[in-house]
Amino acid sequence: MAVCRCKTPLSAKKTRVMIILRTVNDVRDYVSSERGRGASIGLVPTMGALHDGHLSLVEKAVAENATVIVSVFVNPTQFNNPEDLATYPRKEEDDFRLLAGAGASAVFAPTVEEMYPGGPEAQEPHLFDLGQAAEVMEGKYRPGHFQGVAQVVSLLFRIVQPDRAYFGEKDFQQIAVIRNMVKSEGIKVDIIACPIKRADDGLALSSRNALLTPEQRKIAPEIHAALKYSMDYSHSHSVKATHDTVVERLDAIPELRVEYFEIVDARTLAPVDEWEESPWIVGCITVYCGKVRLIDNIAYRIPKA
Ligand code: PAF
């Protein structure tokens, strides 16, 4: 076990100590000692290259749990494209500094070998029951992606045994799929969905934004701008017209290419044809900006509290 000492942004005098865990056994020992002192445990699973979106999850977890463990692991089994895996940004030192500053108690940053002894291919095949939610959108365009997400998240849940786990709503579909996985595997954990964090120009924060060229970075906020515009538009137009206006507006920009845009029931992720079909309707989009795949979403209808 190693420790990372870091000044918090709140006070120049305060120094936080964050424990760095590299092995499954280290995590188990740490969790059992934290449980021994009666601590509740929050887990924030990440693939690193952290930004303010991740830090907002950590801050929420810190407010709601005595002990917060953040995992930093680029999970190879959820990448269906080897180039995407190879170019995924990795910034371990910066990540640790940011996590200590945000008040994480410990970071779990294992190797691939530690998570998948003998390599990912050597694992017992286990197909998760992820329901219909995993078949649409990302499930259609990234075959095997959600099985890989379910594999690593269920493994993390079994190692850490958190009371609560925190995920960002940018990956709206991922949260629905993880909820299904937790149910079908009988894992006891509260899944906490946290709002999307955006840059000042509206671009949803994402580790992949680091891969954009300065020119692409200026164009990428058009994705959120089109979604925002379509929100007003949806009040006087059909679902199909709202869909088409978003796709036409974005595809007209040479650097952008919409992979899919689906307007769905937020609970089932099944496409809707009419606004009256569900009290909770979300539009989920994936757009290539050059070679960088960006995702975002917007809620068109939200149930009244
Ligand atoms: O959202 C992510 O960063 C990843 O899919 C997750 C949940 C950390 C699993 O690798």
mmCIF file of C-alpha atoms and ligand atoms in Angstrom:
data_model
loop_
_atom_site.group_PDB
_atom_site.id
_atom_site.type_symbol
_atom_site.label_atom_id
_atom_site.label_comp_id
_atom_site.label_asym_id
_atom_site.label_seq_id
_atom_site.Cartn_x
_atom_site.Cartn_y
_atom_site.Cartn_z
ATOM 1 C CA MET A 1 0.000 0.000 0.000
ATOM 2 C CA ALA A 2 1.231 3.498 -0.793
ATOM 3 C CA VAL A 3 -0.075 6.867 0.269
ATOM 4 C CA CYS A 4 -0.545 10.039 -1.705
ATOM 5 C CA ARG A 5 -0.395 13.269 0.295
ATOM 6 C CA CYS A 6 -2.043 16.171 -1.357
ATOM 7 C CA LYS A 7 -3.069 19.679 -0.369
ATOM 8 C CA THR A 8 -6.821 20.111 -0.666
ATOM 9 C CA PRO A 9 -7.969 23.066 -2.788
ATOM 10 C CA LEU A 10 -9.943 24.267 0.264
ATOM 11 C CA SER A 11 -7.086 25.062 2.565
ATOM 12 C CA ALA A 12 -3.411 25.410 1.836
ATOM 13 C CA LYS A 13 -2.646 24.024 5.292
ATOM 14 C CA LYS A 14 -4.774 20.892 5.161
ATOM 15 C CA THR A 15 -3.107 17.767 3.832
ATOM 16 C CA ARG A 16 -5.140 14.724 2.921
ATOM 17 C CA VAL A 17 -3.738 11.250 2.839
ATOM 18 C CA MET A 18 -5.112 8.942 0.185
ATOM 19 C CA ILE A 19 -4.149 5.298 0.132
ATOM 20 C CA ILE A 20 -3.072 3.740 -3.157
ATOM 21 C CA LEU A 21 -4.143 0.113 -3.518
ATOM 22 C CA ARG A 22 -2.759 -2.051 -6.329
ATOM 23 C CA THR A 23 -3.988 -5.540 -5.492
ATOM 24 C CA VAL A 24 -7.326 -7.194 -4.809
ATOM 25 C CA ASN A 25 -5.999 -8.458 -1.468
ATOM 26 C CA ASP A 26 -4.958 -4.930 -0.449
ATOM 27 C CA VAL A 27 -8.494 -3.707 -1.216
ATOM 28 C CA ARG A 28 -10.079 -6.553 0.757
ATOM 29 C CA ASP A 29 -7.847 -5.831 3.789
ATOM 30 C CA TYR A 30 -8.535 -2.102 3.566
ATOM 31 C CA VAL A 31 -12.307 -2.586 3.225
ATOM 32 C CA SER A 32 -12.426 -5.013 6.121
ATOM 33 C CA SER A 33 -10.542 -2.584 8.382
ATOM 34 C CA GLU A 34 -12.848 0.304 7.331
ATOM 35 C CA ARG A 35 -15.915 -1.896 7.930
ATOM 36 C CA GLY A 36 -14.411 -2.839 11.302
ATOM 37 C CA ARG A 37 -14.633 0.778 12.394
ATOM 38 C CA GLY A 38 -18.240 0.963 11.134
ATOM 39 C CA ALA A 39 -17.546 3.004 7.986
ATOM 40 C CA SER A 40 -20.004 3.096 5.092
ATOM 41 C CA ILE A 41 -18.281 2.617 1.739
ATOM 42 C CA GLY A 42 -18.844 4.480 -1.525
ATOM 43 C CA LEU A 43 -17.255 3.334 -4.789
ATOM 44 C CA VAL A 44 -16.633 5.513 -7.840
ATOM 45 C CA PRO A 45 -15.583 3.295 -10.776
ATOM 46 C CA THR A 46 -13.567 5.182 -13.435
ATOM 47 C CA MET A 47 -11.188 4.556 -16.287
ATOM 48 C CA GLY A 48 -8.992 7.482 -15.219
ATOM 49 C CA ALA A 49 -8.033 10.588 -17.252
ATOM 50 C CA LEU A 50 -10.170 12.313 -14.677
ATOM 51 C CA HIS A 51 -12.026 15.584 -15.181
ATOM 52 C CA ASP A 52 -14.474 17.684 -13.168
ATOM 53 C CA GLY A 53 -17.309 15.283 -14.062
ATOM 54 C CA HIS A 54 -15.527 12.446 -12.238
ATOM 55 C CA LEU A 55 -14.605 14.752 -9.374
ATOM 56 C CA SER A 56 -18.258 15.705 -8.902
ATOM 57 C CA LEU A 57 -19.033 11.990 -8.416
ATOM 58 C CA VAL A 58 -16.215 11.721 -5.874
ATOM 59 C CA GLU A 59 -17.445 14.807 -4.021
ATOM 60 C CA LYS A 60 -20.979 13.392 -3.827
ATOM 61 C CA ALA A 61 -19.592 10.059 -2.634
ATOM 62 C CA VAL A 62 -17.486 11.835 0.015
ATOM 63 C CA ALA A 63 -20.590 13.679 1.254
ATOM 64 C CA GLU A 64 -22.576 10.427 1.568
ATOM 65 C CA ASN A 65 -20.026 7.852 2.806
ATOM 66 C CA ALA A 66 -17.377 7.649 5.508
ATOM 67 C CA THR A 67 -14.926 5.951 3.136
ATOM 68 C CA VAL A 68 -14.665 6.515 -0.610
ATOM 69 C CA ILE A 69 -12.732 4.228 -2.931
ATOM 70 C CA VAL A 70 -12.172 5.297 -6.530
ATOM 71 C CA SER A 71 -11.112 2.673 -9.044
ATOM 72 C CA VAL A 72 -8.900 3.744 -11.943
ATOM 73 C CA PHE A 73 -8.752 0.938 -14.482
ATOM 74 C CA VAL A 74 -8.931 1.066 -18.273
ATOM 75 C CA ASN A 75 -10.925 -2.109 -18.748
ATOM 76 C CA PRO A 76 -9.847 -3.860 -21.958
ATOM 77 C CA THR A 77 -12.918 -6.113 -22.110
ATOM 78 C CA GLN A 78 -15.323 -3.246 -22.821
ATOM 79 C CA PHE A 79 -13.431 -1.958 -25.892
ATOM 80 C CA ASN A 80 -14.607 -3.496 -29.144
ATOM 81 C CA ASN A 81 -12.098 -1.394 -31.091
ATOM 82 C CA PRO A 82 -8.371 -2.039 -30.365
ATOM 83 C CA GLU A 83 -7.374 1.439 -31.603
ATOM 84 C CA ASP A 84 -9.842 3.015 -29.163
ATOM 85 C CA LEU A 85 -8.240 1.022 -26.306
ATOM 86 C CA ALA A 86 -4.698 1.929 -27.408
ATOM 87 C CA THR A 87 -5.446 5.658 -27.640
ATOM 88 C CA TYR A 88 -7.600 5.911 -24.492
ATOM 89 C CA PRO A 89 -5.947 8.681 -22.409
ATOM 90 C CA ARG A 90 -3.965 7.550 -19.340
ATOM 91 C CA LYS A 91 -2.772 10.068 -16.720
ATOM 92 C CA GLU A 92 -2.241 8.159 -13.476
ATOM 93 C CA GLU A 93 -0.160 10.721 -11.589
ATOM 94 C CA ASP A 94 -2.550 13.595 -12.341
ATOM 95 C CA ASP A 95 -5.497 11.352 -11.439
ATOM 96 C CA PHE A 96 -4.074 10.502 -8.009
ATOM 97 C CA ARG A 97 -3.388 14.164 -7.246
ATOM 98 C CA LEU A 98 -6.929 15.166 -8.242
ATOM 99 C CA LEU A 99 -8.506 12.342 -6.236
ATOM 100 C CA ALA A 100 -6.579 13.200 -3.081
ATOM 101 C CA GLY A 101 -7.663 16.827 -3.539
ATOM 102 C CA ALA A 102 -11.306 15.771 -3.916
ATOM 103 C CA GLY A 103 -11.172 13.852 -0.627
ATOM 104 C CA ALA A 104 -11.068 10.208 -1.824
ATOM 105 C CA SER A 105 -9.956 7.853 0.945
ATOM 106 C CA ALA A 106 -8.304 5.340 -1.379
ATOM 107 C CA VAL A 107 -7.691 4.663 -5.039
ATOM 108 C CA PHE A 108 -7.671 1.162 -6.477
ATOM 109 C CA ALA A 109 -5.468 1.134 -9.584
ATOM 110 C CA PRO A 110 -4.812 -2.507 -10.519
ATOM 111 C CA THR A 111 -3.008 -3.939 -13.540
ATOM 112 C CA VAL A 112 -4.912 -5.942 -16.166
ATOM 113 C CA GLU A 113 -3.221 -9.098 -14.835
ATOM 114 C CA GLU A 114 -4.454 -8.343 -11.299
ATOM 115 C CA MET A 115 -8.058 -7.969 -12.468
ATOM 116 C CA TYR A 116 -7.970 -10.785 -15.007
ATOM 117 C CA PRO A 117 -5.348 -13.346 -13.945
ATOM 118 C CA GLY A 118 -3.981 -15.070 -17.049
ATOM 119 C CA GLY A 119 -5.400 -12.285 -19.246
ATOM 120 C CA PRO A 120 -8.970 -11.283 -20.132
ATOM 121 C CA GLU A 121 -9.229 -14.192 -22.615
ATOM 122 C CA ALA A 122 -8.533 -16.714 -19.834
ATOM 123 C CA GLN A 123 -11.653 -15.729 -17.859
ATOM 124 C CA GLU A 124 -14.535 -18.150 -17.485
ATOM 125 C CA PRO A 125 -17.130 -16.953 -20.005
ATOM 126 C CA HIS A 126 -20.055 -15.529 -18.060
ATOM 127 C CA LEU A 127 -22.878 -13.910 -19.961
ATOM 128 C CA PHE A 128 -24.723 -11.313 -17.919
ATOM 129 C CA ASP A 129 -28.468 -10.886 -18.234
ATOM 130 C CA LEU A 130 -28.578 -7.171 -19.047
ATOM 131 C CA GLY A 131 -32.060 -7.023 -20.557
ATOM 132 C CA GLN A 132 -33.285 -5.152 -23.629
ATOM 133 C CA ALA A 133 -31.573 -1.964 -22.433
ATOM 134 C CA ALA A 134 -28.230 -3.447 -23.507
ATOM 135 C CA GLU A 135 -29.376 -4.346 -27.031
ATOM 136 C CA VAL A 136 -30.083 -0.833 -28.340
ATOM 137 C CA MET A 137 -27.888 2.210 -29.121
ATOM 138 C CA GLU A 138 -24.371 1.533 -27.703
ATOM 139 C CA GLY A 139 -25.265 -2.168 -27.597
ATOM 140 C CA LYS A 140 -25.951 -2.125 -31.342
ATOM 141 C CA TYR A 141 -22.877 -0.110 -32.343
ATOM 142 C CA ARG A 142 -20.389 -1.567 -29.846
ATOM 143 C CA PRO A 143 -21.040 -5.329 -29.747
ATOM 144 C CA GLY A 144 -19.835 -6.859 -26.471
ATOM 145 C CA HIS A 145 -19.278 -3.469 -24.841
ATOM 146 C CA PHE A 146 -21.878 -3.849 -22.103
ATOM 147 C CA GLN A 147 -20.871 -7.433 -21.308
ATOM 148 C CA GLY A 148 -17.366 -6.012 -20.676
ATOM 149 C CA VAL A 149 -18.748 -3.182 -18.535
ATOM 150 C CA ALA A 150 -20.868 -5.653 -16.546
ATOM 151 C CA GLN A 151 -17.851 -7.943 -16.125
ATOM 152 C CA VAL A 152 -15.591 -5.264 -14.627
ATOM 153 C CA VAL A 153 -18.264 -3.474 -12.591
ATOM 154 C CA SER A 154 -19.548 -6.720 -11.055
ATOM 155 C CA LEU A 155 -15.942 -7.687 -10.261
ATOM 156 C CA LEU A 156 -15.356 -4.307 -8.581
ATOM 157 C CA PHE A 157 -18.601 -4.684 -6.629
ATOM 158 C CA ARG A 158 -17.521 -8.122 -5.413
ATOM 159 C CA ILE A 159 -14.065 -6.887 -4.398
ATOM 160 C CA VAL A 160 -15.103 -3.614 -2.724
ATOM 161 C CA GLN A 161 -18.653 -4.533 -1.584
ATOM 162 C CA PRO A 162 -19.716 -0.878 -1.523
ATOM 163 C CA ASP A 163 -22.940 0.411 -0.005
ATOM 164 C CA ARG A 164 -23.270 2.891 -2.881
ATOM 165 C CA ALA A 165 -21.716 3.255 -6.321
ATOM 166 C CA TYR A 166 -21.667 6.469 -8.353
ATOM 167 C CA PHE A 167 -22.016 6.842 -12.126
ATOM 168 C CA GLY A 168 -22.397 9.868 -14.398
ATOM 169 C CA GLU A 169 -25.562 10.382 -16.454
ATOM 170 C CA LYS A 170 -23.545 11.200 -19.578
ATOM 171 C CA ASP A 171 -23.468 7.413 -19.944
ATOM 172 C CA PHE A 172 -27.218 7.226 -19.488
ATOM 173 C CA GLN A 173 -27.565 3.781 -21.041
ATOM 174 C CA GLN A 174 -24.678 2.397 -18.989
ATOM 175 C CA ILE A 175 -26.525 3.236 -15.771
ATOM 176 C CA ALA A 176 -29.663 1.399 -16.953
ATOM 177 C CA VAL A 177 -27.570 -1.626 -17.922
ATOM 178 C CA ILE A 178 -25.679 -1.645 -14.610
ATOM 179 C CA ARG A 179 -28.976 -1.495 -12.706
ATOM 180 C CA ASN A 180 -30.142 -4.535 -14.694
ATOM 181 C CA MET A 181 -26.863 -6.345 -13.994
ATOM 182 C CA VAL A 182 -27.090 -5.665 -10.252
ATOM 183 C CA LYS A 183 -30.645 -7.005 -10.222
ATOM 184 C CA SER A 184 -29.920 -10.131 -12.246
ATOM 185 C CA GLU A 185 -26.722 -10.935 -10.279
ATOM 186 C CA GLY A 186 -28.409 -10.232 -6.907
ATOM 187 C CA ILE A 187 -25.724 -7.720 -5.862
ATOM 188 C CA LYS A 188 -26.682 -5.449 -2.967
ATOM 189 C CA VAL A 189 -25.586 -1.905 -3.780
ATOM 190 C CA ASP A 190 -27.340 1.430 -4.352
ATOM 191 C CA ILE A 191 -26.622 2.799 -7.811
ATOM 192 C CA ILE A 192 -26.462 6.588 -7.640
ATOM 193 C CA ALA A 193 -26.867 8.490 -10.917
ATOM 194 C CA CYS A 194 -25.209 11.933 -10.999
ATOM 195 C CA PRO A 195 -25.937 14.806 -13.414
ATOM 196 C CA ILE A 196 -23.757 15.503 -16.473
ATOM 197 C CA LYS A 197 -21.021 18.099 -15.943
ATOM 198 C CA ARG A 198 -20.431 20.449 -18.861
ATOM 199 C CA ALA A 199 -17.733 22.878 -19.941
ATOM 200 C CA ASP A 200 -18.809 26.542 -20.092
ATOM 201 C CA ASP A 201 -19.541 26.142 -23.810
ATOM 202 C CA GLY A 202 -21.862 23.177 -23.118
ATOM 203 C CA LEU A 203 -19.639 20.256 -24.169
ATOM 204 C CA ALA A 204 -20.271 17.291 -21.855
ATOM 205 C CA LEU A 205 -17.063 16.573 -19.929
ATOM 206 C CA SER A 206 -15.454 13.346 -21.096
ATOM 207 C CA SER A 207 -11.971 11.826 -20.936
ATOM 208 C CA ARG A 208 -12.150 11.545 -24.724
ATOM 209 C CA ASN A 209 -12.316 15.353 -25.070
ATOM 210 C CA ALA A 210 -8.545 15.302 -24.492
ATOM 211 C CA LEU A 211 -8.208 13.574 -27.885
ATOM 212 C CA LEU A 212 -9.853 16.462 -29.794
ATOM 213 C CA THR A 213 -7.661 18.850 -31.802
ATOM 214 C CA PRO A 214 -8.080 22.538 -30.853
ATOM 215 C CA GLU A 215 -10.227 22.986 -34.003
ATOM 216 C CA GLN A 216 -12.428 19.977 -33.148
ATOM 217 C CA ARG A 217 -12.729 21.194 -29.554
ATOM 218 C CA LYS A 218 -14.327 24.402 -30.896
ATOM 219 C CA ILE A 219 -16.843 22.420 -32.993
ATOM 220 C CA ALA A 220 -17.779 19.709 -30.439
ATOM 221 C CA PRO A 221 -20.084 21.997 -28.328
ATOM 222 C CA GLU A 222 -22.431 22.010 -31.354
ATOM 223 C CA ILE A 223 -23.642 18.620 -30.100
ATOM 224 C CA HIS A 224 -25.113 20.062 -26.918
ATOM 225 C CA ALA A 225 -26.263 23.200 -28.777
ATOM 226 C CA ALA A 226 -28.303 21.038 -31.190
ATOM 227 C CA LEU A 227 -29.827 19.052 -28.323
ATOM 228 C CA LYS A 228 -30.700 22.216 -26.416
ATOM 229 C CA TYR A 229 -32.279 23.782 -29.488
ATOM 230 C CA SER A 230 -34.314 20.614 -30.040
ATOM 231 C CA MET A 231 -35.728 20.812 -26.525
ATOM 232 C CA ASP A 232 -37.792 23.939 -27.357
ATOM 233 C CA TYR A 233 -38.493 22.548 -30.828
ATOM 234 C CA SER A 234 -39.956 19.377 -29.283
ATOM 235 C CA HIS A 235 -42.762 21.340 -27.634
ATOM 236 C CA SER A 236 -44.343 22.100 -31.020
ATOM 237 C CA HIS A 237 -43.043 19.225 -33.180
ATOM 238 C CA SER A 238 -43.352 15.460 -33.374
ATOM 239 C CA VAL A 239 -40.740 13.018 -32.062
ATOM 240 C CA LYS A 240 -39.662 12.270 -35.644
ATOM 241 C CA ALA A 241 -39.309 15.952 -36.590
ATOM 242 C CA THR A 242 -37.305 16.597 -33.405
ATOM 243 C CA HIS A 243 -35.062 13.651 -34.194
ATOM 244 C CA ASP A 244 -34.515 14.798 -37.758
ATOM 245 C CA THR A 245 -33.722 18.402 -36.873
ATOM 246 C CA VAL A 246 -30.896 17.305 -34.560
ATOM 247 C CA VAL A 247 -29.386 14.879 -37.076
ATOM 248 C CA GLU A 248 -29.661 17.334 -40.001
ATOM 249 C CA ARG A 249 -28.119 20.196 -38.022
ATOM 250 C CA LEU A 250 -25.143 18.121 -36.850
ATOM 251 C CA ASP A 251 -24.529 16.222 -40.087
ATOM 252 C CA ALA A 252 -24.378 19.573 -41.901
ATOM 253 C CA ILE A 253 -21.130 20.340 -40.007
ATOM 254 C CA PRO A 254 -18.277 18.736 -42.004
ATOM 255 C CA GLU A 255 -16.233 17.582 -38.968
ATOM 256 C CA LEU A 256 -19.240 15.858 -37.295
ATOM 257 C CA ARG A 257 -20.989 12.594 -38.125
ATOM 258 C CA VAL A 258 -23.972 11.354 -36.134
ATOM 259 C CA GLU A 259 -23.673 7.624 -35.462
ATOM 260 C CA TYR A 260 -27.093 7.399 -33.859
ATOM 261 C CA PHE A 261 -29.644 9.626 -32.196
ATOM 262 C CA GLU A 262 -32.510 7.852 -30.480
ATOM 263 C CA ILE A 263 -35.409 9.310 -28.550
ATOM 264 C CA VAL A 264 -36.357 6.709 -25.969
ATOM 265 C CA ASP A 265 -38.352 5.925 -22.857
ATOM 266 C CA ALA A 266 -35.799 6.609 -20.099
ATOM 267 C CA ARG A 267 -36.852 3.534 -18.100
ATOM 268 C CA THR A 268 -36.790 0.884 -20.835
ATOM 269 C CA LEU A 269 -34.657 2.656 -23.491
ATOM 270 C CA ALA A 270 -37.237 1.525 -26.068
ATOM 271 C CA PRO A 271 -37.770 4.116 -28.853
ATOM 272 C CA VAL A 272 -40.892 6.280 -28.561
ATOM 273 C CA ASP A 273 -42.991 7.563 -31.494
ATOM 274 C CA GLU A 274 -45.162 10.032 -29.549
ATOM 275 C CA TRP A 275 -44.356 12.389 -26.674
ATOM 276 C CA GLU A 276 -47.408 11.072 -24.800
ATOM 277 C CA GLU A 277 -45.985 7.554 -24.687
ATOM 278 C CA SER A 278 -43.939 8.094 -21.526
ATOM 279 C CA PRO A 279 -43.586 10.691 -18.744
ATOM 280 C CA TRP A 280 -39.771 10.353 -18.972
ATOM 281 C CA ILE A 281 -38.207 10.680 -22.401
ATOM 282 C CA VAL A 282 -34.526 11.085 -23.198
ATOM 283 C CA GLY A 283 -32.650 11.681 -26.443
ATOM 284 C CA CYS A 284 -29.322 9.824 -26.558
ATOM 285 C CA ILE A 285 -26.742 10.703 -29.173
ATOM 286 C CA THR A 286 -23.341 9.532 -30.359
ATOM 287 C CA VAL A 287 -21.395 11.735 -32.725
ATOM 288 C CA TYR A 288 -17.967 11.323 -34.279
ATOM 289 C CA CYS A 289 -15.968 14.535 -34.164
ATOM 290 C CA GLY A 290 -13.177 13.556 -36.544
ATOM 291 C CA LYS A 291 -12.128 10.169 -35.129
ATOM 292 C CA VAL A 292 -13.268 10.925 -31.568
ATOM 293 C CA ARG A 293 -16.514 9.305 -30.484
ATOM 294 C CA LEU A 294 -18.535 11.598 -28.202
ATOM 295 C CA ILE A 295 -21.802 10.830 -26.429
ATOM 296 C CA ASP A 296 -24.393 13.076 -24.827
ATOM 297 C CA ASN A 297 -28.087 13.114 -23.964
ATOM 298 C CA ILE A 298 -30.952 15.382 -23.058
ATOM 299 C CA ALA A 299 -34.196 14.816 -21.125
ATOM 300 C CA TYR A 300 -37.202 15.994 -23.171
ATOM 301 C CA ARG A 301 -39.795 14.969 -20.601
ATOM 302 C CA ILE A 302 -39.176 14.419 -16.876
ATOM 303 C CA PRO A 303 -41.773 12.973 -14.484
ATOM 304 C CA LYS A 304 -43.151 15.517 -12.010
ATOM 305 C CA ALA A 305 -41.776 14.841 -8.535
HETATM 306 O O1 PAF B 1 -17.926 4.748 -17.373
HETATM 307 C C1 PAF B 1 -16.776 4.275 -17.312
HETATM 308 O O2 PAF B 1 -15.781 4.993 -17.186
HETATM 309 C C2 PAF B 1 -16.587 2.770 -17.407
HETATM 310 O O3 PAF B 1 -17.479 2.197 -18.308
HETATM 311 C C3 PAF B 1 -16.648 2.061 -16.044
HETATM 312 C C4 PAF B 1 -18.032 2.175 -15.416
HETATM 313 C C5 PAF B 1 -15.609 2.663 -15.110
HETATM 314 C C6 PAF B 1 -16.331 0.574 -16.208
HETATM 315 O O4 PAF B 1 -15.064 0.383 -16.748
#
